[in-house]
């Protein structure tokens, strides 16, 4: 009888503790792979350079650029107002509050977009929202904003409008030369995401 | 063995199962795999185009190379070992005091048939759906458990002659 | 950090091998608990032996708490664990049929394998019945398919369906289980004194 009672007591005690710990603390891993794949495929986490340029010029206060490259690369060139948090330090205790908030829109970038995407996935796994990836990274930024391609005269009006915008933005940003593409996916407008395939567990019958 | 201790040990095995494979325990799935394997061996073309069997044999899958098949083989071995160390190995038929051996075997066959059918319909049996489902807190698991035990209690009266 | 196989920390073949080991532990515990005896199993429905209730719910509660604590310590990612899907019609119907099967046959698939392993012929016949039942289902599948696939509600967690917090549900389940155990023991005493 004593064994039985101590087992009952132990189980109730452990359950009692669980009742008082918030679910967020118990479930450390916020996003299932299926959900993450859905978000990746929707591409909603990417921001086009046009949009970012617009926000910078308009001095949009919600924008926060985050440069995930090394301090050396950051020193050589970085986008206006960007913080430098190297990818290797993205999970540091001091840096997490930057990503875990819902006031500012963090746009992560690197030279291409592979590392920025990796950074986004890490943060998304932790359940953080409000973090986005600069589509195509600095390489694409250079192509579109700093050295915009002049459309042919036969192009549609919106193409020309976009070109004008980019030319103006280019002036603003000083049309600086492109940094080296140290991480892949460089110039393609729709970068291909290399996602680590996690096999979902089989189960049931 | 004290049932509560047995329960804790069973719970630990369940946790180990999740930790290793991401899934809980089960049993009926192995029987399903065996049936599929037999049908596939005897009539592979039929299996390949049938709505039920084809799911398990497409792309050259081996239906017997399934997690549950290995697990159930283990149950066979574990049960035997336990019976061996506890002196419970004995060939025979166990039944309620008021019925014959023959009746018991017929009932066993019928019960197995119902369970085979029901476990496929319910996508799991007491181990796979109810027990595992409750540990992982799935609604299907709890519903399954309530349906199985609820029905058992409901019809127990009509079958009491077989047991008591 | 787990679960090992979905995270590819162990290979598929190791996973199968460990399935065997886990199965051995499963079978051993089941048999030690007395679940290789059909009369003990049926006892929960008649009150003379409540071992099924005690073992089953203790295991469920232990498993539940264990998984939650493992997740709390960061040792398992519960997102990667399999949650069985809910198809309203077939889950309930299947459960009802299995309930009848339990009373008629006195076993469930796991325990029947266990009992067969120690020489119970009725258990072996039960296992044979399972094969037939699966085969019957497979052959009747075209007729059953639409019902089988109906009422799909995803893979909800029970506390979500009930709209209460996870930790609170865990506590409630544990308390309910302990109360059931105490009641079950009283029932056992009562039934066995009378009979």
Coordinates of C-alpha atoms in Angstrom, one line a residue:
Chain A
X1 CA 0.0 0.0 0.0
X2 CA 2.8 2.4 0.8
X3 CA 4.4 1.8 -2.6
X4 CA 1.1 2.6 -4.2
X5 CA 0.6 5.8 -2.3
X6 CA 4.0 7.1 -3.0
X7 CA 3.5 6.4 -6.7
X8 CA 0.2 8.3 -6.6
X9 CA 1.8 11.2 -4.8
X10 CA 4.8 11.3 -7.2
X11 CA 2.5 11.4 -10.2
X12 CA 0.3 14.1 -8.8
X13 CA 3.2 16.2 -7.8
X14 CA 4.8 16.0 -11.2
X15 CA 1.5 16.8 -12.9
X16 CA 1.0 19.7 -10.5
X17 CA 4.4 21.2 -11.5
X18 CA 3.4 20.8 -15.2
X19 CA 0.2 22.7 -14.6
X20 CA 2.1 25.7 -13.4
X21 CA 4.8 25.8 -16.1
X22 CA 3.6 27.8 -19.1
X23 CA 3.2 25.8 -22.3
X24 CA 5.7 27.9 -24.1
X25 CA 8.4 26.8 -21.7
X26 CA 7.5 23.1 -22.0
X27 CA 7.3 23.1 -25.8
X28 CA 10.7 24.5 -26.7
X29 CA 10.4 23.8 -30.4
X30 CA 7.7 26.0 -31.7
X31 CA 7.2 25.2 -35.4
X32 CA 6.6 21.8 -36.9
X33 CA 8.5 21.0 -40.1
X34 CA 5.2 20.9 -42.0
X35 CA 4.3 24.4 -41.1
X36 CA 7.7 25.6 -41.8
X37 CA 7.7 24.0 -45.2
X38 CA 4.4 25.7 -45.9
X39 CA 5.8 29.1 -45.0
X40 CA 8.9 28.5 -47.0
X41 CA 6.9 27.6 -50.0
X42 CA 4.6 30.6 -49.7
X43 CA 7.7 32.9 -49.9
X44 CA 6.0 35.3 -47.5
X45 CA 9.1 35.7 -45.6
X46 CA 11.1 37.3 -48.4
X47 CA 11.2 41.0 -49.0
X48 CA 12.2 42.4 -52.3
X49 CA 15.0 45.0 -52.5
X50 CA 12.5 47.5 -54.0
X51 CA 10.4 47.3 -50.9
X52 CA 13.4 47.7 -48.6
X53 CA 14.8 50.6 -50.5
X54 CA 11.4 52.3 -50.3
X55 CA 11.3 51.8 -46.6
X56 CA 14.8 53.2 -46.1
X57 CA 14.2 56.3 -48.2
X58 CA 10.9 56.9 -46.5
X59 CA 12.6 56.5 -43.2
X60 CA 10.1 53.9 -42.1
X61 CA 10.8 53.5 -38.4
X62 CA 9.6 49.8 -38.3
X63 CA 12.4 48.7 -40.5
X64 CA 15.5 47.1 -38.9
X65 CA 18.1 45.7 -41.2
X66 CA 20.3 42.9 -39.8
X67 CA 23.6 42.1 -41.5
X68 CA 24.4 38.5 -40.8
X69 CA 27.9 38.5 -42.3
X70 CA 31.3 38.7 -40.5
X71 CA 32.3 42.0 -38.9
X72 CA 35.0 42.5 -41.5
X73 CA 32.5 42.3 -44.4
X74 CA 30.2 44.5 -42.5
X75 CA 32.9 47.1 -42.0
X76 CA 33.7 47.2 -45.7
X77 CA 30.1 47.8 -46.7
X78 CA 26.7 47.5 -45.1
X79 CA 23.2 48.9 -45.7
X80 CA 22.2 52.0 -44.0
X81 CA 21.1 51.5 -40.4
X82 CA 21.9 47.8 -40.3
X83 CA 23.0 46.1 -37.2
X84 CA 25.8 43.5 -37.5
X85 CA 25.0 40.1 -35.9
X86 CA 27.1 37.4 -37.5
X87 CA 25.2 34.2 -38.3
X88 CA 27.4 32.3 -35.8
X89 CA 26.2 34.6 -33.0
X90 CA 22.5 34.6 -33.9
X91 CA 21.5 32.4 -31.0
X92 CA 23.5 34.4 -28.4
X93 CA 21.5 35.4 -25.4
X94 CA 22.1 39.1 -25.9
X95 CA 21.1 39.0 -29.6
X96 CA 17.9 37.0 -29.2
X97 CA 15.8 39.9 -28.0
X98 CA 16.5 41.7 -31.2
X99 CA 14.7 38.9 -33.1
X100 CA 12.1 38.0 -30.5
X101 CA 9.8 41.0 -30.6
X102 CA 6.9 42.3 -32.5
X103 CA 7.6 46.0 -32.9
X104 CA 10.1 46.2 -35.7
X105 CA 10.4 44.3 -38.9
X106 CA 13.8 42.7 -39.1
X107 CA 15.2 42.1 -42.6
X108 CA 18.1 39.7 -42.5
X109 CA 20.6 39.9 -45.3
X110 CA 23.9 38.5 -46.4
X111 CA 25.6 38.6 -49.8
X112 CA 23.4 36.0 -51.4
X113 CA 20.5 34.6 -49.5
X114 CA 21.5 31.2 -48.3
X115 CA 22.8 32.2 -45.0
X116 CA 20.1 34.7 -44.4
X117 CA 17.5 32.0 -45.1
X118 CA 19.3 29.7 -42.7
X119 CA 19.1 32.5 -40.1
X120 CA 15.4 32.9 -40.7
X121 CA 14.7 29.2 -40.3
X122 CA 16.6 29.1 -37.0
X123 CA 14.6 32.0 -35.7
X124 CA 11.3 30.8 -37.1
X125 CA 11.9 27.4 -35.3
X126 CA 12.2 29.3 -32.1
X127 CA 8.8 30.7 -32.8
X128 CA 9.9 34.3 -33.6
X129 CA 8.0 36.1 -36.2
X130 CA 8.7 39.6 -37.8
X131 CA 11.9 38.4 -39.3
X132 CA 12.3 38.4 -43.0
X133 CA 14.9 37.8 -45.6
X134 CA 16.2 40.2 -48.2
X135 CA 15.4 38.5 -51.4
X136 CA 18.6 37.8 -53.3
X137 CA 20.7 39.5 -50.6
X138 CA 23.2 42.2 -51.3
X139 CA 24.0 40.8 -54.7
X140 CA 20.5 41.2 -56.0
X141 CA 20.3 44.5 -54.2
X142 CA 23.2 45.7 -56.2
X143 CA 21.7 44.5 -59.4
X144 CA 18.4 46.1 -58.9
X145 CA 18.9 49.1 -56.8
X146 CA 22.5 50.2 -57.2
X147 CA 22.9 49.4 -60.8
X148 CA 19.3 49.1 -62.1
X149 CA 18.9 47.7 -65.5
X150 CA 17.5 50.2 -67.9
X151 CA 14.3 48.9 -69.5
X152 CA 14.0 49.0 -73.3
X153 CA 11.6 51.7 -74.6
X154 CA 9.1 49.1 -75.4
X155 CA 8.6 48.1 -71.8
X156 CA 5.3 48.7 -69.9
X157 CA 4.7 51.8 -67.8
X158 CA 5.2 50.1 -64.5
X159 CA 8.6 48.8 -65.6
X160 CA 9.7 52.3 -66.4
X161 CA 8.3 53.6 -63.1
X162 CA 10.2 50.9 -61.3
X163 CA 13.4 51.8 -63.2
X164 CA 13.0 55.4 -62.3
X165 CA 12.4 54.5 -58.6
X166 CA 15.5 52.4 -58.7
X167 CA 17.6 55.0 -60.4
X168 CA 16.6 57.5 -57.7
X169 CA 17.3 55.0 -55.0
X170 CA 20.7 54.3 -56.5
X171 CA 21.5 58.0 -56.2
X172 CA 20.4 57.9 -52.6
X173 CA 22.6 54.8 -51.8
X174 CA 25.5 56.2 -53.7
X175 CA 25.5 53.4 -56.3
X176 CA 28.4 51.6 -54.5
X177 CA 30.1 48.7 -56.2
X178 CA 28.8 45.2 -55.5
X179 CA 30.5 43.2 -52.6
X180 CA 31.8 39.8 -53.4
X181 CA 29.3 36.9 -53.5
X182 CA 30.7 34.8 -50.7
X183 CA 27.6 32.7 -50.2
X184 CA 25.7 31.2 -53.1
X185 CA 22.4 31.9 -54.7
X186 CA 23.6 35.3 -56.0
X187 CA 21.9 36.7 -58.9
X188 CA 18.7 34.6 -59.5
X189 CA 15.7 36.7 -58.6
X190 CA 13.9 33.7 -57.0
X191 CA 16.7 32.1 -55.0
X192 CA 16.3 28.3 -54.6
X193 CA 16.0 27.3 -51.0
X194 CA 18.1 24.4 -49.9
X195 CA 16.1 23.0 -47.1
X196 CA 17.4 20.2 -44.8
X197 CA 14.9 17.4 -45.3
X198 CA 13.7 16.2 -42.0
X199 CA 11.8 12.9 -42.3
X200 CA 8.5 13.2 -40.5
X201 CA 7.9 10.2 -38.2
X202 CA 5.7 7.5 -39.5
X203 CA 3.2 6.1 -37.1
X204 CA -0.2 4.5 -36.6
X205 CA -1.2 1.3 -38.2
Chain B
X1 CA 4.3 -7.5 -10.2
X2 CA 2.6 -4.4 -8.6
X3 CA 0.4 -3.1 -11.4
X4 CA 1.4 0.5 -10.8
X5 CA 5.0 -0.4 -11.1
X6 CA 4.2 -2.3 -14.2
X7 CA 2.4 0.8 -15.5
X8 CA 5.4 3.0 -14.8
X9 CA 7.7 0.6 -16.6
X10 CA 5.3 0.4 -19.5
X11 CA 5.2 4.2 -19.6
X12 CA 9.0 4.3 -19.7
X13 CA 9.0 1.9 -22.6
X14 CA 6.5 4.2 -24.3
X15 CA 8.7 7.2 -23.7
X16 CA 11.8 5.3 -25.0
X17 CA 9.8 4.5 -28.1
X18 CA 9.0 8.1 -28.8
X19 CA 12.5 9.2 -28.0
X20 CA 14.1 6.7 -30.4
X21 CA 11.6 6.7 -33.3
X22 CA 9.3 9.6 -32.8
X23 CA 6.3 7.2 -32.6
X24 CA 4.7 5.2 -29.8
X25 CA 4.0 1.5 -29.5
X26 CA 1.6 -0.6 -31.5
X27 CA 0.6 -4.0 -32.6
X28 CA -2.2 -4.2 -35.1
X29 CA 0.0 -2.6 -37.8
X30 CA 2.3 -5.5 -37.8
X31 CA -0.6 -7.9 -38.5
X32 CA -1.6 -5.6 -41.3
X33 CA 1.9 -5.7 -42.8
X34 CA 1.9 -9.4 -42.6
X35 CA -1.4 -9.7 -44.5
X36 CA -0.1 -7.3 -47.1
X37 CA 3.1 -9.2 -47.5
X38 CA 1.2 -12.5 -48.0
X39 CA -1.2 -11.0 -50.5
X40 CA 1.7 -9.4 -52.3
X41 CA 3.6 -12.7 -52.5
X42 CA 0.6 -14.7 -53.7
X43 CA -0.9 -12.2 -56.1
X44 CA 1.5 -9.2 -56.6
X45 CA -0.4 -7.8 -59.6
X46 CA -3.6 -7.7 -57.6
X47 CA -1.9 -6.1 -54.7
X48 CA -0.3 -3.4 -56.9
X49 CA -3.6 -2.2 -58.2
X50 CA -5.9 -2.7 -55.3
X51 CA -6.9 0.4 -53.4
X52 CA -5.9 -1.0 -50.0
X53 CA -2.8 -3.0 -50.6
X54 CA -1.2 -0.8 -53.2
X55 CA -0.4 1.9 -50.6
X56 CA 2.1 -0.5 -49.0
X57 CA 3.7 -2.0 -52.0
X58 CA 4.3 0.9 -54.3
X59 CA 7.9 1.8 -55.3
X60 CA 9.2 -1.6 -54.4
X61 CA 8.5 -1.1 -50.7
X62 CA 8.8 -4.2 -48.5
X63 CA 5.7 -4.3 -46.4
X64 CA 7.5 -6.4 -43.7
X65 CA 10.3 -3.9 -43.3
X66 CA 8.2 -1.9 -41.0
X67 CA 8.9 -0.5 -37.6
X68 CA 5.9 -2.3 -36.1
X69 CA 6.8 -5.6 -37.5
X70 CA 10.1 -5.5 -35.7
X71 CA 8.5 -4.2 -32.5
X72 CA 5.9 -7.0 -32.5
X73 CA 8.6 -9.6 -33.0
X74 CA 10.2 -8.1 -30.0
X75 CA 6.9 -8.4 -28.0
X76 CA 6.9 -12.1 -28.9
X77 CA 10.4 -12.6 -27.6
X78 CA 9.8 -10.4 -24.6
X79 CA 6.7 -12.2 -23.6
X80 CA 8.4 -15.5 -24.0
X81 CA 11.4 -14.4 -21.9
X82 CA 9.1 -13.1 -19.1
X83 CA 7.1 -16.3 -19.2
X84 CA 10.3 -18.3 -19.0
X85 CA 11.7 -16.5 -16.0
X86 CA 8.4 -16.6 -14.2
X87 CA 7.6 -20.2 -14.9
X88 CA 4.5 -19.4 -16.9
X89 CA 5.3 -21.2 -20.1
X90 CA 2.6 -23.7 -20.6
X91 CA 0.8 -24.9 -23.7
X92 CA -3.0 -24.7 -23.1
X93 CA -6.2 -22.8 -23.3
X94 CA -7.3 -20.3 -20.8
X95 CA -11.0 -19.7 -20.4
X96 CA -13.8 -18.8 -18.0
X97 CA -15.1 -21.6 -15.7
X98 CA -18.5 -22.1 -17.4
X99 CA -17.6 -22.7 -21.0
X100 CA -15.9 -25.4 -23.0
X101 CA -12.6 -25.2 -24.8
X102 CA -14.2 -25.3 -28.1
X103 CA -16.4 -22.4 -27.3
X104 CA -13.4 -20.4 -26.1
X105 CA -11.5 -21.0 -29.3
X106 CA -14.5 -19.9 -31.4
X107 CA -14.9 -16.8 -29.3
X108 CA -11.2 -16.1 -29.6
X109 CA -11.4 -16.3 -33.4
X110 CA -14.4 -14.1 -33.5
X111 CA -12.8 -11.6 -31.1
X112 CA -9.6 -11.5 -33.2
X113 CA -11.7 -11.0 -36.3
X114 CA -13.5 -8.0 -34.8
X115 CA -10.2 -6.6 -33.5
X116 CA -8.5 -7.0 -36.9
X117 CA -11.3 -5.2 -38.6
X118 CA -11.8 -2.6 -36.0
X119 CA -8.2 -1.8 -35.6
X120 CA -7.9 -1.0 -39.3
X121 CA -11.0 1.1 -39.2
X122 CA -9.9 2.9 -36.1
X123 CA -6.3 3.3 -37.4
X124 CA -4.8 1.6 -34.4
X125 CA -5.6 -0.7 -31.5
X126 CA -5.4 -0.3 -27.7
X127 CA -1.6 0.0 -27.8
X128 CA -1.2 2.0 -30.9
X129 CA -4.1 4.3 -30.8
X130 CA -5.4 4.5 -27.2
X131 CA -2.3 4.1 -25.0
X132 CA 0.1 5.9 -27.3
X133 CA -2.5 8.5 -28.2
X134 CA -3.1 9.3 -24.6
X135 CA 0.6 9.8 -23.9
X136 CA 0.9 12.2 -26.8
X137 CA -2.4 13.8 -25.8
X138 CA -4.1 13.3 -29.1
X139 CA -7.8 13.7 -29.3
X140 CA -8.1 10.6 -31.5
X141 CA -6.3 8.6 -28.8
X142 CA -8.7 9.6 -26.1
X143 CA -11.7 9.0 -28.3
X144 CA -10.4 5.6 -29.2
X145 CA -9.8 4.7 -25.6
X146 CA -13.3 5.8 -24.6
X147 CA -14.9 4.0 -27.5
X148 CA -13.1 0.7 -26.8
X149 CA -13.6 0.6 -23.0
X150 CA -17.0 2.2 -23.1
X151 CA -18.2 -0.4 -25.5
X152 CA -16.6 -3.2 -23.5
X153 CA -18.4 -2.2 -20.4
X154 CA -21.6 -1.8 -22.3
X155 CA -21.6 -5.3 -23.8
X156 CA -19.9 -7.0 -20.9
X157 CA -23.2 -8.1 -19.3
X158 CA -24.2 -10.0 -22.4
X159 CA -21.0 -12.1 -22.4
X160 CA -20.7 -12.6 -18.7
X161 CA -21.3 -16.3 -19.0
X162 CA -18.0 -16.7 -20.8
X163 CA -15.9 -15.1 -18.1
X164 CA -17.4 -15.5 -14.6
Chain C
X1 CA 18.2 15.2 -28.3
X2 CA 15.3 13.4 -29.7
X3 CA 13.5 11.9 -31.4
X4 CA 16.5 10.2 -32.8
X5 CA 15.2 8.7 -36.1
X6 CA 13.3 11.7 -37.5
X7 CA 16.3 13.9 -36.8
X8 CA 18.5 11.3 -38.5
X9 CA 20.7 11.0 -35.5
X10 CA 20.3 7.2 -36.0
X11 CA 19.8 5.5 -39.3
X12 CA 16.6 3.8 -40.5
X13 CA 18.2 0.4 -39.9
X14 CA 19.2 1.2 -36.3
X15 CA 15.6 2.4 -35.8
X16 CA 14.3 -1.0 -36.9
X17 CA 16.8 -2.7 -34.6
X18 CA 15.8 -0.6 -31.6
X19 CA 12.1 -1.3 -32.5
X20 CA 12.9 -4.9 -31.8
X21 CA 14.6 -4.0 -28.5
X22 CA 11.7 -1.8 -27.4
X23 CA 9.3 -4.5 -28.4
X24 CA 11.1 -7.0 -26.2
X25 CA 10.8 -4.6 -23.3
X26 CA 7.1 -4.0 -24.1
X27 CA 6.4 -7.7 -24.3
X28 CA 8.3 -8.5 -21.1
X29 CA 6.5 -5.8 -19.1
X30 CA 3.1 -6.8 -20.4
X31 CA 3.6 -10.4 -19.5
X32 CA 5.0 -9.5 -16.1
X33 CA 2.0 -7.4 -15.5
X34 CA -0.1 -10.5 -16.1
X35 CA -1.5 -9.4 -19.4
X36 CA -0.9 -12.8 -20.9
X37 CA -3.9 -14.0 -19.1
X38 CA -7.2 -13.5 -20.8
X39 CA -9.1 -13.8 -17.6
X40 CA -7.1 -11.0 -16.0
X41 CA -7.7 -8.9 -19.0
X42 CA -11.5 -9.4 -19.1
X43 CA -11.6 -8.8 -15.3
X44 CA -11.7 -5.0 -15.7
X45 CA -15.2 -5.3 -17.3
X46 CA -16.5 -7.4 -14.4
X47 CA -14.8 -5.9 -11.5
X48 CA -12.9 -9.0 -10.3
X49 CA -9.5 -7.9 -11.5
X50 CA -8.8 -4.2 -12.3
X51 CA -5.2 -4.7 -13.4
X52 CA -5.9 -3.5 -16.9
X53 CA -7.2 -0.1 -15.7
X54 CA -4.3 0.3 -13.2
X55 CA -1.5 -0.6 -15.7
X56 CA -3.1 1.2 -18.7
X57 CA -3.7 4.5 -17.0
X58 CA -0.5 4.5 -15.1
X59 CA 1.4 3.9 -18.3
X60 CA -0.6 6.7 -20.1
X61 CA 0.0 9.2 -17.3
X62 CA 3.7 8.2 -17.0
X63 CA 4.2 8.5 -20.7
X64 CA 2.4 11.8 -20.9
X65 CA 4.3 13.4 -18.0
X66 CA 7.6 11.8 -19.2
X67 CA 7.3 13.3 -22.7
X68 CA 6.4 16.7 -21.3
X69 CA 9.3 16.7 -18.9
X70 CA 11.7 15.6 -21.7
X71 CA 10.4 18.4 -23.8
X72 CA 10.9 20.8 -20.9
X73 CA 14.5 19.8 -20.7
X74 CA 14.9 20.2 -24.4
X75 CA 15.6 16.5 -24.9
X76 CA 12.8 15.8 -27.4
X77 CA 11.1 17.9 -30.1
X78 CA 7.4 17.0 -29.7
X79 CA 6.7 18.6 -33.1
X80 CA 8.5 15.6 -34.6
X81 CA 6.5 13.0 -32.8
X82 CA 3.6 11.2 -34.5
X83 CA 0.2 12.3 -33.4
X84 CA -2.5 10.0 -34.6
X85 CA -5.1 11.7 -36.9
X86 CA -8.7 12.0 -36.0
X87 CA -11.3 10.8 -38.5
X88 CA -14.4 11.1 -36.5
X89 CA -16.5 8.3 -37.9
X90 CA -14.0 5.6 -38.3
X91 CA -12.2 6.3 -35.0
X92 CA -15.4 5.9 -33.0
X93 CA -16.7 3.0 -35.2
X94 CA -13.4 1.2 -35.0
X95 CA -13.3 1.7 -31.3
X96 CA -16.7 0.2 -30.8
X97 CA -15.9 -2.8 -32.9
X98 CA -12.7 -3.3 -31.0
X99 CA -14.6 -3.0 -27.7
X100 CA -16.8 -5.8 -28.7
X101 CA -13.8 -7.8 -29.9
X102 CA -12.2 -7.3 -26.4
X103 CA -15.2 -8.8 -24.6
X104 CA -15.7 -11.6 -27.0
X105 CA -12.1 -12.6 -27.5
X106 CA -10.6 -11.4 -24.2
X107 CA -7.5 -10.0 -25.8
X108 CA -6.2 -7.0 -27.8
X109 CA -3.5 -7.5 -30.4
X110 CA -0.5 -6.7 -28.2
X111 CA -1.6 -8.9 -25.3
X112 CA -2.6 -11.7 -27.6
X113 CA 1.0 -11.9 -29.0
X114 CA 2.3 -11.9 -25.5
X115 CA 0.0 -14.7 -24.4
X116 CA 0.7 -16.7 -27.6
X117 CA 4.4 -16.4 -26.7
X118 CA 3.9 -18.3 -23.5
X119 CA 1.8 -21.0 -25.1
X120 CA -1.8 -20.0 -24.9
X121 CA -3.6 -21.6 -27.7
X122 CA -6.6 -19.3 -27.5
X123 CA -4.3 -16.4 -27.9
X124 CA -2.8 -17.9 -31.1
X125 CA -6.3 -18.4 -32.4
X126 CA -7.0 -14.8 -31.6
X127 CA -4.0 -13.7 -33.6
X128 CA -5.2 -15.8 -36.5
X129 CA -8.5 -14.0 -36.2
X130 CA -6.8 -10.6 -36.4
X131 CA -5.2 -11.6 -39.7
X132 CA -8.6 -12.6 -41.0
X133 CA -10.2 -9.4 -39.8
X134 CA -7.5 -7.3 -41.5
X135 CA -7.9 -9.3 -44.7
X136 CA -11.7 -8.8 -44.5
X137 CA -11.2 -5.1 -44.1
X138 CA -8.8 -5.0 -47.0
X139 CA -11.2 -6.8 -49.3
X140 CA -14.1 -4.7 -48.3
X141 CA -12.1 -1.5 -48.5
X142 CA -13.7 -0.1 -51.7
X143 CA -17.0 -0.1 -49.9
X144 CA -15.7 1.3 -46.7
X145 CA -13.3 3.9 -48.1
X146 CA -15.6 6.9 -48.1
X147 CA -16.6 6.3 -44.5
X148 CA -13.0 5.6 -43.6
X149 CA -11.9 9.0 -44.9
X150 CA -14.8 11.0 -43.6
X151 CA -14.8 13.4 -40.7
X152 CA -11.1 14.3 -41.0
X153 CA -10.2 16.8 -38.3
X154 CA -6.5 16.8 -38.6
X155 CA -4.4 15.7 -35.6
X156 CA -5.8 17.8 -32.8
X157 CA -4.5 17.5 -29.2
X158 CA -7.1 16.7 -26.6
X159 CA -6.5 19.9 -24.6
X160 CA -7.0 21.9 -27.8
X161 CA -10.3 20.2 -28.5
X162 CA -11.4 20.8 -24.9
X163 CA -10.0 24.4 -24.9
X164 CA -8.0 24.1 -21.7
X165 CA -4.3 24.6 -21.2
X166 CA -1.9 21.7 -21.7
X167 CA -0.5 21.7 -18.2
X168 CA -3.9 21.9 -16.6
X169 CA -5.1 19.0 -18.6
X170 CA -2.1 16.9 -17.6
X171 CA -2.9 17.6 -13.9
X172 CA -6.6 16.8 -14.4
X173 CA -5.9 13.5 -16.2
X174 CA -3.5 12.5 -13.4
X175 CA -6.0 13.3 -10.7
X176 CA -8.8 11.5 -12.6
X177 CA -6.5 8.5 -13.0
X178 CA -5.7 8.3 -9.3
X179 CA -9.3 8.6 -8.3
X180 CA -10.1 5.8 -10.8
X181 CA -7.4 3.7 -9.1
X182 CA -8.8 4.2 -5.7
X183 CA -12.4 3.4 -6.9
X184 CA -11.1 0.4 -8.8
X185 CA -9.5 -1.1 -5.7
X186 CA -12.7 -0.7 -3.8
X187 CA -14.7 -2.4 -6.6
X188 CA -12.2 -5.3 -6.6
X189 CA -12.5 -5.8 -2.9
X190 CA -16.3 -5.7 -3.1
X191 CA -16.6 -8.1 -6.0
X192 CA -14.2 -10.5 -4.7
X193 CA -15.6 -10.6 -1.2
X194 CA -19.1 -11.3 -2.6
X195 CA -18.2 -13.9 -5.2

